[in-house]
mmCIF file of C-alpha atoms in Angstrom:
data_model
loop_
_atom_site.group_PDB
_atom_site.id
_atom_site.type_symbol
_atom_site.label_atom_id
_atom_site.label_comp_id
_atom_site.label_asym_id
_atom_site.label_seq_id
_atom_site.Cartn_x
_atom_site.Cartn_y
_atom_site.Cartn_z
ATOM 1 C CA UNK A 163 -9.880 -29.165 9.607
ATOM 2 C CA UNK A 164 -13.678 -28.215 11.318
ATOM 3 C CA UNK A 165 -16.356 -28.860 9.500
ATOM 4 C CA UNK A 166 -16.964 -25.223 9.212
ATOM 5 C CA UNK A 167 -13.491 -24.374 8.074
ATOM 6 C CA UNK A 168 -13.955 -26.542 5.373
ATOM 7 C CA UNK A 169 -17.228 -25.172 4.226
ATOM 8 C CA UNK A 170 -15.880 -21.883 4.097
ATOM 9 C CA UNK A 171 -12.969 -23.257 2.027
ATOM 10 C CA UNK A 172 -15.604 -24.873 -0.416
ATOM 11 C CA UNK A 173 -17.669 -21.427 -0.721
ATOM 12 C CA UNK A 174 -14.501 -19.739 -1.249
ATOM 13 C CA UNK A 175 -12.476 -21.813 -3.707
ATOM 14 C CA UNK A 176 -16.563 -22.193 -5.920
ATOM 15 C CA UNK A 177 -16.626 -18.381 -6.009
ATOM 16 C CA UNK A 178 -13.217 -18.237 -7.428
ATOM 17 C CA UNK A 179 -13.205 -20.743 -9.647
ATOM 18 C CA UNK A 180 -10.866 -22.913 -7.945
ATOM 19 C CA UNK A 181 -12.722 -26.233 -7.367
ATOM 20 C CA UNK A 182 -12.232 -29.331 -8.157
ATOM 21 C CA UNK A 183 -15.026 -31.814 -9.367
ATOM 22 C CA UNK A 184 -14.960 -33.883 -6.167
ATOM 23 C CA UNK A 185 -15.009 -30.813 -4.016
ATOM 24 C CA UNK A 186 -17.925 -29.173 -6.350
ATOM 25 C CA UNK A 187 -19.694 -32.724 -5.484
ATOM 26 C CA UNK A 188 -19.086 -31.979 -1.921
ATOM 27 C CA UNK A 189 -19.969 -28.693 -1.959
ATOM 28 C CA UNK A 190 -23.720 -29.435 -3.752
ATOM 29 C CA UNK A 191 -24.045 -31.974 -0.939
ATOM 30 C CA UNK A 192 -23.558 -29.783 1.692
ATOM 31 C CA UNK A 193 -26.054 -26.974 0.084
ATOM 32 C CA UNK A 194 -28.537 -29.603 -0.491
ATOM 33 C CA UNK A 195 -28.744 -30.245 2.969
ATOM 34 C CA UNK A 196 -28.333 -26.697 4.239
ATOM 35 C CA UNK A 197 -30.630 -23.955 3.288
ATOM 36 C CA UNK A 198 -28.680 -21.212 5.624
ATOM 37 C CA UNK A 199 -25.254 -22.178 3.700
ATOM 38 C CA UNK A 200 -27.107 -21.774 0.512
ATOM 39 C CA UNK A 201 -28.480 -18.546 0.922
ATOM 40 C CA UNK A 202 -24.753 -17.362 1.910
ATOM 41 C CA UNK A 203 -23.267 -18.973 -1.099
ATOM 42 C CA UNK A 204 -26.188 -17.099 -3.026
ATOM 43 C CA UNK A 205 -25.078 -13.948 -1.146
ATOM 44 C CA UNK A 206 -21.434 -13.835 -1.569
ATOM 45 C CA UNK A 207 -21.920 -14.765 -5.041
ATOM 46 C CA UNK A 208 -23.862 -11.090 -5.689
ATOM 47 C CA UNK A 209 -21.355 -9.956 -4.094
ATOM 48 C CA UNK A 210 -18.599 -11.257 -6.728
ATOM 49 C CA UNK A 211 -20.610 -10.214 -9.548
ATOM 50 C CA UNK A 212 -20.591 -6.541 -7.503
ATOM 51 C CA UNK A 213 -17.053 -6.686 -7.112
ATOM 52 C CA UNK A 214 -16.327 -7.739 -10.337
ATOM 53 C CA UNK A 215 -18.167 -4.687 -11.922
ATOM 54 C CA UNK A 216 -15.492 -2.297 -10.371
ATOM 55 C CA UNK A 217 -11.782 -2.058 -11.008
ATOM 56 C CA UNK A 218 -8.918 0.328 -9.364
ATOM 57 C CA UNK A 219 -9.032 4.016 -11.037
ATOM 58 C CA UNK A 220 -6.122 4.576 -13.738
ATOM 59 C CA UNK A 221 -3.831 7.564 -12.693
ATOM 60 C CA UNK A 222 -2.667 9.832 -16.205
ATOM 61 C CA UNK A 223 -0.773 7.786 -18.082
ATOM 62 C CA UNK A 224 2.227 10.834 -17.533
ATOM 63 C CA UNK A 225 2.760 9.340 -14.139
ATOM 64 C CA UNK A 226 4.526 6.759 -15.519
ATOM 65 C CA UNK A 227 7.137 8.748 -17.807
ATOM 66 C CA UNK A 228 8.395 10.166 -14.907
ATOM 67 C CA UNK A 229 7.816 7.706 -12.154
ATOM 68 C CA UNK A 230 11.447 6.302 -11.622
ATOM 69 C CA UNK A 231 13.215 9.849 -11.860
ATOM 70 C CA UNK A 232 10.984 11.215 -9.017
ATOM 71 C CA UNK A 233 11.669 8.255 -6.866
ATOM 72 C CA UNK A 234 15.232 8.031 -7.894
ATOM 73 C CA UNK A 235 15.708 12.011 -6.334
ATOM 74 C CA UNK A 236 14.642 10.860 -3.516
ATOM 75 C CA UNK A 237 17.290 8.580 -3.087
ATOM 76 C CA UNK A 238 19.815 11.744 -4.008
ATOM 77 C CA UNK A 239 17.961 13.895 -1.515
ATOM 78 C CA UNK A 240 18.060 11.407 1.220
ATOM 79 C CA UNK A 241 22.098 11.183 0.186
ATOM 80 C CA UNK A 242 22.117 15.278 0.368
ATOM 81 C CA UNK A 243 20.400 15.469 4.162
ATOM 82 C CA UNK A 244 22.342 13.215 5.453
ATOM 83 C CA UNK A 245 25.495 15.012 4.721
ATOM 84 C CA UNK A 246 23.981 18.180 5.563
ATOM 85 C CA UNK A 247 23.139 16.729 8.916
ATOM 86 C CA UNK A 248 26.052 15.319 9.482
ATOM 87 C CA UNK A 249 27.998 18.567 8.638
ATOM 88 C CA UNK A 250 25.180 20.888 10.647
ATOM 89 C CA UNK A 251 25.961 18.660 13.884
ATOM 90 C CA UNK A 252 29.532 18.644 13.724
ATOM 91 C CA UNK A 253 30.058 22.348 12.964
ATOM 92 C CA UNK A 254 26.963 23.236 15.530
ATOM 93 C CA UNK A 255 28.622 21.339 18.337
ATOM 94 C CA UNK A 256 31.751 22.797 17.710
ATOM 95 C CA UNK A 257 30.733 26.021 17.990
ATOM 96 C CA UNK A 258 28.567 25.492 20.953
ATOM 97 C CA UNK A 259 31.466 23.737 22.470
ATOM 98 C CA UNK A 260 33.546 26.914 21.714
ATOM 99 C CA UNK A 261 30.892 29.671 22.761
ATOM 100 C CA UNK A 262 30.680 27.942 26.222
ATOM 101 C CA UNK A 263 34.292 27.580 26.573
ATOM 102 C CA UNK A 264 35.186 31.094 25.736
ATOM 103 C CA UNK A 265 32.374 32.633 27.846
ATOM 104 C CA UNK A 266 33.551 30.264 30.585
ATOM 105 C CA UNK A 267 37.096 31.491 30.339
ATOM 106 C CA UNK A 268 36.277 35.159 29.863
ATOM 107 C CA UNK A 269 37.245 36.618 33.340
ATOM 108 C CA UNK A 270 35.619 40.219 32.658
ATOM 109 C CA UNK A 271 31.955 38.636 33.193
ATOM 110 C CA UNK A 272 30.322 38.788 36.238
ATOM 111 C CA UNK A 273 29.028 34.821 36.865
ATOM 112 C CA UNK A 274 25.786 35.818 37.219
ATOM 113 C CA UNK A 275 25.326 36.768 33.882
ATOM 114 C CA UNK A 276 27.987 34.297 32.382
ATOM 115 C CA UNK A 277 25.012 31.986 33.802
ATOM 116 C CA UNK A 278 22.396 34.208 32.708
ATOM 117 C CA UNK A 279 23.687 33.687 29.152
ATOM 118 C CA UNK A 280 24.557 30.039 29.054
ATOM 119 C CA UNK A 281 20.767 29.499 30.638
ATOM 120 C CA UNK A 282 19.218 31.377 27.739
ATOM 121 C CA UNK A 283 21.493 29.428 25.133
ATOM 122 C CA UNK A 284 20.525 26.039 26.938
ATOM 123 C CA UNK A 285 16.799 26.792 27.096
ATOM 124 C CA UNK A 286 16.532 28.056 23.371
ATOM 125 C CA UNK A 287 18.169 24.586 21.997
ATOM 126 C CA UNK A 288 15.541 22.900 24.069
ATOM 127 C CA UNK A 289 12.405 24.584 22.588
ATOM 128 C CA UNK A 290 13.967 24.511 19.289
ATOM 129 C CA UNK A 291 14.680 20.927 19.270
ATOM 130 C CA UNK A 292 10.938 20.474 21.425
ATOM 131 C CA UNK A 293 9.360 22.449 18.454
ATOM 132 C CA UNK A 294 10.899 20.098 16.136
ATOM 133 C CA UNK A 295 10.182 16.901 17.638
ATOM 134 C CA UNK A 296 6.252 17.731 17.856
ATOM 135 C CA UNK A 297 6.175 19.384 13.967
ATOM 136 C CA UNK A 298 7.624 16.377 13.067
ATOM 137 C CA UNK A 299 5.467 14.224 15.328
ATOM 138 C CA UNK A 300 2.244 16.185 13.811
ATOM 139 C CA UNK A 301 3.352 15.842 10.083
ATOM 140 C CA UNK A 302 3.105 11.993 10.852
ATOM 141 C CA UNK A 303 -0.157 11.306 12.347
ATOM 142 C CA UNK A 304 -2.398 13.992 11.790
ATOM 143 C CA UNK A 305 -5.165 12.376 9.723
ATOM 144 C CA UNK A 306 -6.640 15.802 8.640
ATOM 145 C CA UNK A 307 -3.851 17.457 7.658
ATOM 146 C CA UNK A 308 -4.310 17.099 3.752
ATOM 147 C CA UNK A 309 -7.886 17.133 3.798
ATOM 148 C CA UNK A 310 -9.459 19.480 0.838
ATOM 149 C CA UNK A 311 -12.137 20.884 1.367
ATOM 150 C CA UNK B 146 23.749 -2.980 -19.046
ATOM 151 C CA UNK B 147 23.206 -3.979 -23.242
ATOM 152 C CA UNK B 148 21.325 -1.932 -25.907
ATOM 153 C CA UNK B 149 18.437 -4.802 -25.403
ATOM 154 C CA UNK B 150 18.026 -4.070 -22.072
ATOM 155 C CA UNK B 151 14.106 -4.146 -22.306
ATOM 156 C CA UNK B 152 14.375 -7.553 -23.732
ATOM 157 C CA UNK B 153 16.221 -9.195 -21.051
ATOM 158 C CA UNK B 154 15.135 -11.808 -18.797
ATOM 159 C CA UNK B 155 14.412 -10.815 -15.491
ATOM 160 C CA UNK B 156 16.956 -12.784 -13.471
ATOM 161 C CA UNK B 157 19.589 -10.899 -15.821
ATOM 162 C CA UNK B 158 18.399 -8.104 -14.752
ATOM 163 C CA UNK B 159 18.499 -8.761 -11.322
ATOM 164 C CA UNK B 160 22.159 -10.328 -11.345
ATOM 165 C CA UNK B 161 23.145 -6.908 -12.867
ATOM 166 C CA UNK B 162 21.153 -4.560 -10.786
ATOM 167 C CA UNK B 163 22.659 -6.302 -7.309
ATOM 168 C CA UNK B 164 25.983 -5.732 -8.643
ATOM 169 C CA UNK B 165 24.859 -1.798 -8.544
ATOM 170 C CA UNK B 166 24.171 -1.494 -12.267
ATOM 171 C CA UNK B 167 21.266 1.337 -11.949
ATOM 172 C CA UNK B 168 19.701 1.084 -15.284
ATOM 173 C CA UNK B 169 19.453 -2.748 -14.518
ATOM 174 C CA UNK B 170 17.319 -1.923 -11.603
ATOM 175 C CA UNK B 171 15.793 1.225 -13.393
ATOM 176 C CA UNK B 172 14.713 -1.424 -16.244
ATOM 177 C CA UNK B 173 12.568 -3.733 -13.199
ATOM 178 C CA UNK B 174 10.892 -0.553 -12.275
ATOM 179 C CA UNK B 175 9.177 -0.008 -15.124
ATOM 180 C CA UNK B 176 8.598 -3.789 -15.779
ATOM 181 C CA UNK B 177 6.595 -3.563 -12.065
ATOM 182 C CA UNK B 178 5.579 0.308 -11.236
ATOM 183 C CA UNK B 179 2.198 -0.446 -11.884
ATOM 184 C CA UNK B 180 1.504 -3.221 -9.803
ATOM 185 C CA UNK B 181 3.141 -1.867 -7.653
ATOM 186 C CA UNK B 182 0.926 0.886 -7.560
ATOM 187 C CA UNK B 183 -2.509 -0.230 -7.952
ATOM 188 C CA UNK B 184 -1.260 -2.576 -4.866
ATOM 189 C CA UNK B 185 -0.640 0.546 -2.890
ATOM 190 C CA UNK B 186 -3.745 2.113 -4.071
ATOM 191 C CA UNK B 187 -5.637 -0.938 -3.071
ATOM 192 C CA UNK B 188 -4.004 -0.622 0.448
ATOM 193 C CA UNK B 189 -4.030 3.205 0.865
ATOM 194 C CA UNK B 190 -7.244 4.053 -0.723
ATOM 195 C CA UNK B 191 -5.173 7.715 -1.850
ATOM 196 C CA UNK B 192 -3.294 7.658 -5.593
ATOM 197 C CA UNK B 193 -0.754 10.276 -3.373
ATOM 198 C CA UNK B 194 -0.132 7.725 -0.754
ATOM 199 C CA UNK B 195 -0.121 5.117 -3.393
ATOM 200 C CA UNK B 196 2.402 6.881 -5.469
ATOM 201 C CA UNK B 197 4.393 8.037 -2.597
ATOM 202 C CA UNK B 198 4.636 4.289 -1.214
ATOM 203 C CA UNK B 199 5.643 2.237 -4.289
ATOM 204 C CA UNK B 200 8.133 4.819 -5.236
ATOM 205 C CA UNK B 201 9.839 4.998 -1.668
ATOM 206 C CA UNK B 202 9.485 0.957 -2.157
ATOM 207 C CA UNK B 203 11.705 0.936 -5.059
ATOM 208 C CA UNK B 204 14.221 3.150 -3.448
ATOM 209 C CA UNK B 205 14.265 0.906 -0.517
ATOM 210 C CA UNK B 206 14.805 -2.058 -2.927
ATOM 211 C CA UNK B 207 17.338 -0.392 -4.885
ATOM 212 C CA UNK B 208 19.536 0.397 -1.517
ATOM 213 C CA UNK B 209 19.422 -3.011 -0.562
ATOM 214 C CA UNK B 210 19.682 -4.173 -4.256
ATOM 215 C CA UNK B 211 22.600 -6.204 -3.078
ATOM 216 C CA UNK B 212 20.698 -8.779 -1.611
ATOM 217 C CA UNK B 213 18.435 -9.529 -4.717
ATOM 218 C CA UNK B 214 18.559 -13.103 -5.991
ATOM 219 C CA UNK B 215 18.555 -13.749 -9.135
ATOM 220 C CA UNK B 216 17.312 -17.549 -8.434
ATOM 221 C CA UNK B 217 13.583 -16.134 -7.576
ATOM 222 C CA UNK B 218 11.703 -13.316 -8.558
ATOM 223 C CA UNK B 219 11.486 -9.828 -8.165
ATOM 224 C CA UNK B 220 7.493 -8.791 -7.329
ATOM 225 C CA UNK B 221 7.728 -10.787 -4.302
ATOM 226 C CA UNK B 222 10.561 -9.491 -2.878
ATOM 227 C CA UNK B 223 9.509 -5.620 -3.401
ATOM 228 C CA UNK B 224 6.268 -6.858 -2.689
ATOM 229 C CA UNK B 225 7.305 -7.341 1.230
ATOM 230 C CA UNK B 226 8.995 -4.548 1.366
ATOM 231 C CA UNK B 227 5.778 -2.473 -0.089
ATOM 232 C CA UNK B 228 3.237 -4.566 2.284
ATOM 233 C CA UNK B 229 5.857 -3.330 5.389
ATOM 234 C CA UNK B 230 5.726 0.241 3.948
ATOM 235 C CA UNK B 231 2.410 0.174 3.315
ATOM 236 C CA UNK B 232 0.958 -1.537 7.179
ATOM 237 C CA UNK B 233 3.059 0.960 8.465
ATOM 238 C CA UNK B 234 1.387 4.095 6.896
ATOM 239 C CA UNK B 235 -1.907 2.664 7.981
ATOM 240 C CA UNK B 236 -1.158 1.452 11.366
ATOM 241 C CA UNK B 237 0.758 4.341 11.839
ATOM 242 C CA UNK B 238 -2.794 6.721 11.177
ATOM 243 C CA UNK B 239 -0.572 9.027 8.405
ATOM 244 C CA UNK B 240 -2.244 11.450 6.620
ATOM 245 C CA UNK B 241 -4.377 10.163 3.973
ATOM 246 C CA UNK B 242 -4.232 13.112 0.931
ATOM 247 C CA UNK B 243 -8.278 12.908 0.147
ATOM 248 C CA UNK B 244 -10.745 15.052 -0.616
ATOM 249 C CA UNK B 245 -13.946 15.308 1.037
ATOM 250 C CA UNK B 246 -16.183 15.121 -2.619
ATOM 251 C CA UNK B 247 -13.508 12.412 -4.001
ATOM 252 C CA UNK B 248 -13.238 9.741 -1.034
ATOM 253 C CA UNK B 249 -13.659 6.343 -2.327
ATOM 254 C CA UNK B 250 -12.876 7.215 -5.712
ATOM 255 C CA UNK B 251 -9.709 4.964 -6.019
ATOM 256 C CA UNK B 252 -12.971 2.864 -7.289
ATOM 257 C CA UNK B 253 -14.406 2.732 -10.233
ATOM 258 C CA UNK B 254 -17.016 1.506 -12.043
ATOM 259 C CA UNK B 255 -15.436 -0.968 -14.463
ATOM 260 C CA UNK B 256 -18.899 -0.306 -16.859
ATOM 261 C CA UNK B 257 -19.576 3.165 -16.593
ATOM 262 C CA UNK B 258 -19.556 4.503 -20.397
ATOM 263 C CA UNK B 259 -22.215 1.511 -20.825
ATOM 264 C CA UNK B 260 -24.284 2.346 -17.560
ATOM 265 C CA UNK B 261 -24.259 6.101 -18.608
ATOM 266 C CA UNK B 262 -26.338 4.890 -22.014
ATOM 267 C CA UNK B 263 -28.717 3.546 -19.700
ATOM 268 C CA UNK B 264 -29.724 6.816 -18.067
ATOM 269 C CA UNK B 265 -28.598 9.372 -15.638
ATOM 270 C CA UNK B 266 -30.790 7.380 -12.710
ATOM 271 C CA UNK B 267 -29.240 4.089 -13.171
ATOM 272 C CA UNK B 268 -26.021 5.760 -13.769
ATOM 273 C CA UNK B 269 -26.892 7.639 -10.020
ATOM 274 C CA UNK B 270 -27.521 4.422 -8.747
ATOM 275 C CA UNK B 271 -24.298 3.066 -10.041
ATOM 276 C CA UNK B 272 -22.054 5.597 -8.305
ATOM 277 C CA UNK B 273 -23.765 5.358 -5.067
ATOM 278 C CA UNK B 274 -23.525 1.740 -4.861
ATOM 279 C CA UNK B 275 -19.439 2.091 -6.114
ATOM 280 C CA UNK B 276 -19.232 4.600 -3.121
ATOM 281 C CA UNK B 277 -20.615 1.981 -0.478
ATOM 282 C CA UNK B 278 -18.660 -0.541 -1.717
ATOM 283 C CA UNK B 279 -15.380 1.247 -1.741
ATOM 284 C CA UNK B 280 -16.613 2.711 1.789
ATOM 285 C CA UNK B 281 -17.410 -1.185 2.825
ATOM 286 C CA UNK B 282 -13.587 -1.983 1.316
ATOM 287 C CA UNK B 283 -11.771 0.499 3.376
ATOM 288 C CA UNK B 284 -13.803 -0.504 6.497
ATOM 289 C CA UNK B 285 -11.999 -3.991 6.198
ATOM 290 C CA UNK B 286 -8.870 -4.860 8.718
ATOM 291 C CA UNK B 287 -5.588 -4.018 6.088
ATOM 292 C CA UNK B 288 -4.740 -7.926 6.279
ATOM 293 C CA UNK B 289 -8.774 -9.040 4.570
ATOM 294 C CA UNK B 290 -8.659 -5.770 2.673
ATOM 295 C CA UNK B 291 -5.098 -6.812 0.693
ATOM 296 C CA UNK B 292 -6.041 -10.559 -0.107
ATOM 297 C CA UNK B 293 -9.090 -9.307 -1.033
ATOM 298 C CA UNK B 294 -7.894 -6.842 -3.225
ATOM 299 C CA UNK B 295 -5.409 -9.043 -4.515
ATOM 300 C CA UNK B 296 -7.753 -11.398 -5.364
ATOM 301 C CA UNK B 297 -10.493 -9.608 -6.646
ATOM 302 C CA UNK B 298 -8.635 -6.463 -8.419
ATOM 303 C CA UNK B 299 -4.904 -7.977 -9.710
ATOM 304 C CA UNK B 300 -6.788 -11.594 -10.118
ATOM 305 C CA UNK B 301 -4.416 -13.766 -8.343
ATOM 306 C CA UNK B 302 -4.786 -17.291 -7.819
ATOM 307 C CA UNK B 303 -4.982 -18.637 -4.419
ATOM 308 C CA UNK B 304 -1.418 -19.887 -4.628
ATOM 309 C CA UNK B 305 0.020 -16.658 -5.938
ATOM 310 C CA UNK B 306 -1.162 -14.932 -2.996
ATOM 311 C CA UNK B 307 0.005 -17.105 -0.396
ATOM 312 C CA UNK B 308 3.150 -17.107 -1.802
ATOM 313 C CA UNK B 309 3.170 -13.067 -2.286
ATOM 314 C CA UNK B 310 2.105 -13.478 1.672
ATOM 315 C CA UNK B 311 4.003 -15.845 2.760
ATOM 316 C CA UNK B 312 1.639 -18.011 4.450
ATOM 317 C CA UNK B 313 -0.562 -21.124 3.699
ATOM 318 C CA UNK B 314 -3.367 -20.930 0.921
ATOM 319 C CA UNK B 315 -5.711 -22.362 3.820
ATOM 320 C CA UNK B 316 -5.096 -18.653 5.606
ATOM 321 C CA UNK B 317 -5.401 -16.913 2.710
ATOM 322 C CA UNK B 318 -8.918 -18.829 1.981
ATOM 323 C CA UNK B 319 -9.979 -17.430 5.545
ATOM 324 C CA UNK B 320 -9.339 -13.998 5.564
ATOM 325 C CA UNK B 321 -10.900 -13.722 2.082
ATOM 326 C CA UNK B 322 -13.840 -15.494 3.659
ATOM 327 C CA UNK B 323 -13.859 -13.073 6.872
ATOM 328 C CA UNK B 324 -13.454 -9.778 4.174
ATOM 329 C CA UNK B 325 -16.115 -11.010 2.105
ATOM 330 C CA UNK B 326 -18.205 -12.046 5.295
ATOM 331 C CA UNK B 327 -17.887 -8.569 6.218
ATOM 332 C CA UNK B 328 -18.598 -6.529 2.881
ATOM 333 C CA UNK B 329 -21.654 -8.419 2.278
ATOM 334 C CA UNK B 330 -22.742 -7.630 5.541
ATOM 335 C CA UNK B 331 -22.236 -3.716 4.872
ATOM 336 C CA UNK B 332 -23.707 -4.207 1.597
ATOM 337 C CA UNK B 333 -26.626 -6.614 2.533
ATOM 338 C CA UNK B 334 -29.151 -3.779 1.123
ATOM 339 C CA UNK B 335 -27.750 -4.270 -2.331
ATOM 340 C CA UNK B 336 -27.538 -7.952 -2.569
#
């Protein structure tokens, strides 16, 4: 280890406490002879006593009656889209697959607008699933989006 | 699971909860929601985030509850799977759920009933300063901002953390010396 690694590791383990005699003998030595390193060691210790003047806020202690129901829904919910998924695809692409079938097979409809129809179908799914995609895409990075003001 | 549930070792627990026993695992939630929490909260500077994080932790944990080992304990292991979770959300740029007048306030002033005896100007002076330093917190990289954090807010010891982070204590010595390099510098009006 540097000589500067070290002396970091010295300021660091005398600020928290976690320093042994030999390395607190060190440490003096080195602060002694170093009027720079003092003044940081002076500095980062105002900045523990800062720190230690301030704690993480304390939500309502409610939050925790009801903390592992909420999150267990979720695990419910997750169950419940799955399988509505699951079921929306397989019934959707059925009946996609039988719409274009049956218009394919119908022999009364001019092919123009057999591909009229199927065109308009095709294009719809693709803005639908393009509107999706950026909602979805939007909901996830827009760092304003729950912004109060 | 037993009547004395809430009594029960935690390994128990654990042996019962990755053989799919619910109220096993339901019982280590509420032994570690809160740390689990004010580690989010730490991370995500947002109680919403926070609360939305640690909770989708523990439903992660309890899917893959089949994989907990008794043999060592439970924080850690949730832990990583928070720390993921909670990178993620802030690599990722997600929507933070803050408003404007309330940034920073995941802070507080550990004193503040005795500061407000002193006056409404020191009391002033208090807030601001707990609003630069939160400000100078969330300015940090996410990697210095959690061992600091973890350090200075839960009160771990050096070899806790590495072991929460899975690396050497000489690592965990230098990030806390780059975060603290760095806040001192934003704060070097105050000190």
């Amino acid at each position: 280890m540097d000589r500067l690694d070290r002396t970091k590791e010295l300021l660091m383990r005398a600020l928290d406490d976690e320093l042994a005699p030999e390395e607190q003998r060190e440490l003096d030595a080195l602060l002694a002879d170093d009027p720079k390193l003092r003044a940081e060691h002076d500095s980062l210790g105002r900045l523990k006593e800062v720190t230690g003047t301030m704690k993480l806020r304390h939500p309502p202690e409610e939050l925790w009656d009801d903390y592992w129901n909420t999150a267990y829904s979720r695990v419910e919910r997750g169950i419940g889209w799955i399988l509505v998924s699951f079921g929306v695809i397989v019934v959707g692409g059925w009946a996609g697959w039988q719409f274009v079938t049956d218009l394919i097979a119908d022999t009364g409809m001019p092919p123009l607008i057999k591909a009229g129809i199927l065109a308009g179908s095709l294009g719809l799914v693709i803005l639908t699933v393009s509107v999706l995609r950026q909602r979805l895409f939007v909901r996830q990075t827009d760092p304003y989006k729950d912004i109060q003001r | 699971m037993s009547a004395g549930s809430t009594d029960m070792p935690e390994s128990a627990l654990m042996a019962l909860a990755s053989r799919g026993d619910e109220a096993a695992f339901g019982e280590l939630v509420r032994r570690n929601m809160r740390r689990a929490y004010f580690s989010a909260l730490g991370l995500t500077g947002s109680h919403e985030d926070a609360l939305d994080l640690s909770q989708e932790a523990f439903t992660r944990a309890l899917r893959a509850s089949r994989r907990l080992d008794p043999e060592r304990p439970f924080y850690p292991w949730l832990y990583g799977i928070l720390r993921r979770l909670c990178l993620n959300h802030l690599r990722d740029g997600r929507a933070r759920s803050v408003k404007l007048e309330t940034a920073g306030s995941w802070l507080v002033a550990e004193s503040r009933e005795r500061a407000a005896e002193t006056g409404p100007e020191r009391t002033t002076e208090r807030e601001e300063l707990r609003r630069r330093v939160a400000a100078a917190i969330e300015a940090l990289t996410p990697i210095q901002r959690e061992v600091l954090l973890l350090r200075e807010f839960e009160g771990l010891r050096y070899a806790e953390i590495a072991a929460l982070l899975e690396v050497p204590e000489g690592t965990v010595m230098s990030r806390l010396y780059a975060a603290r390099k760095a806040l001192a510098t934003a704060l070097e009006d105050e000190l």
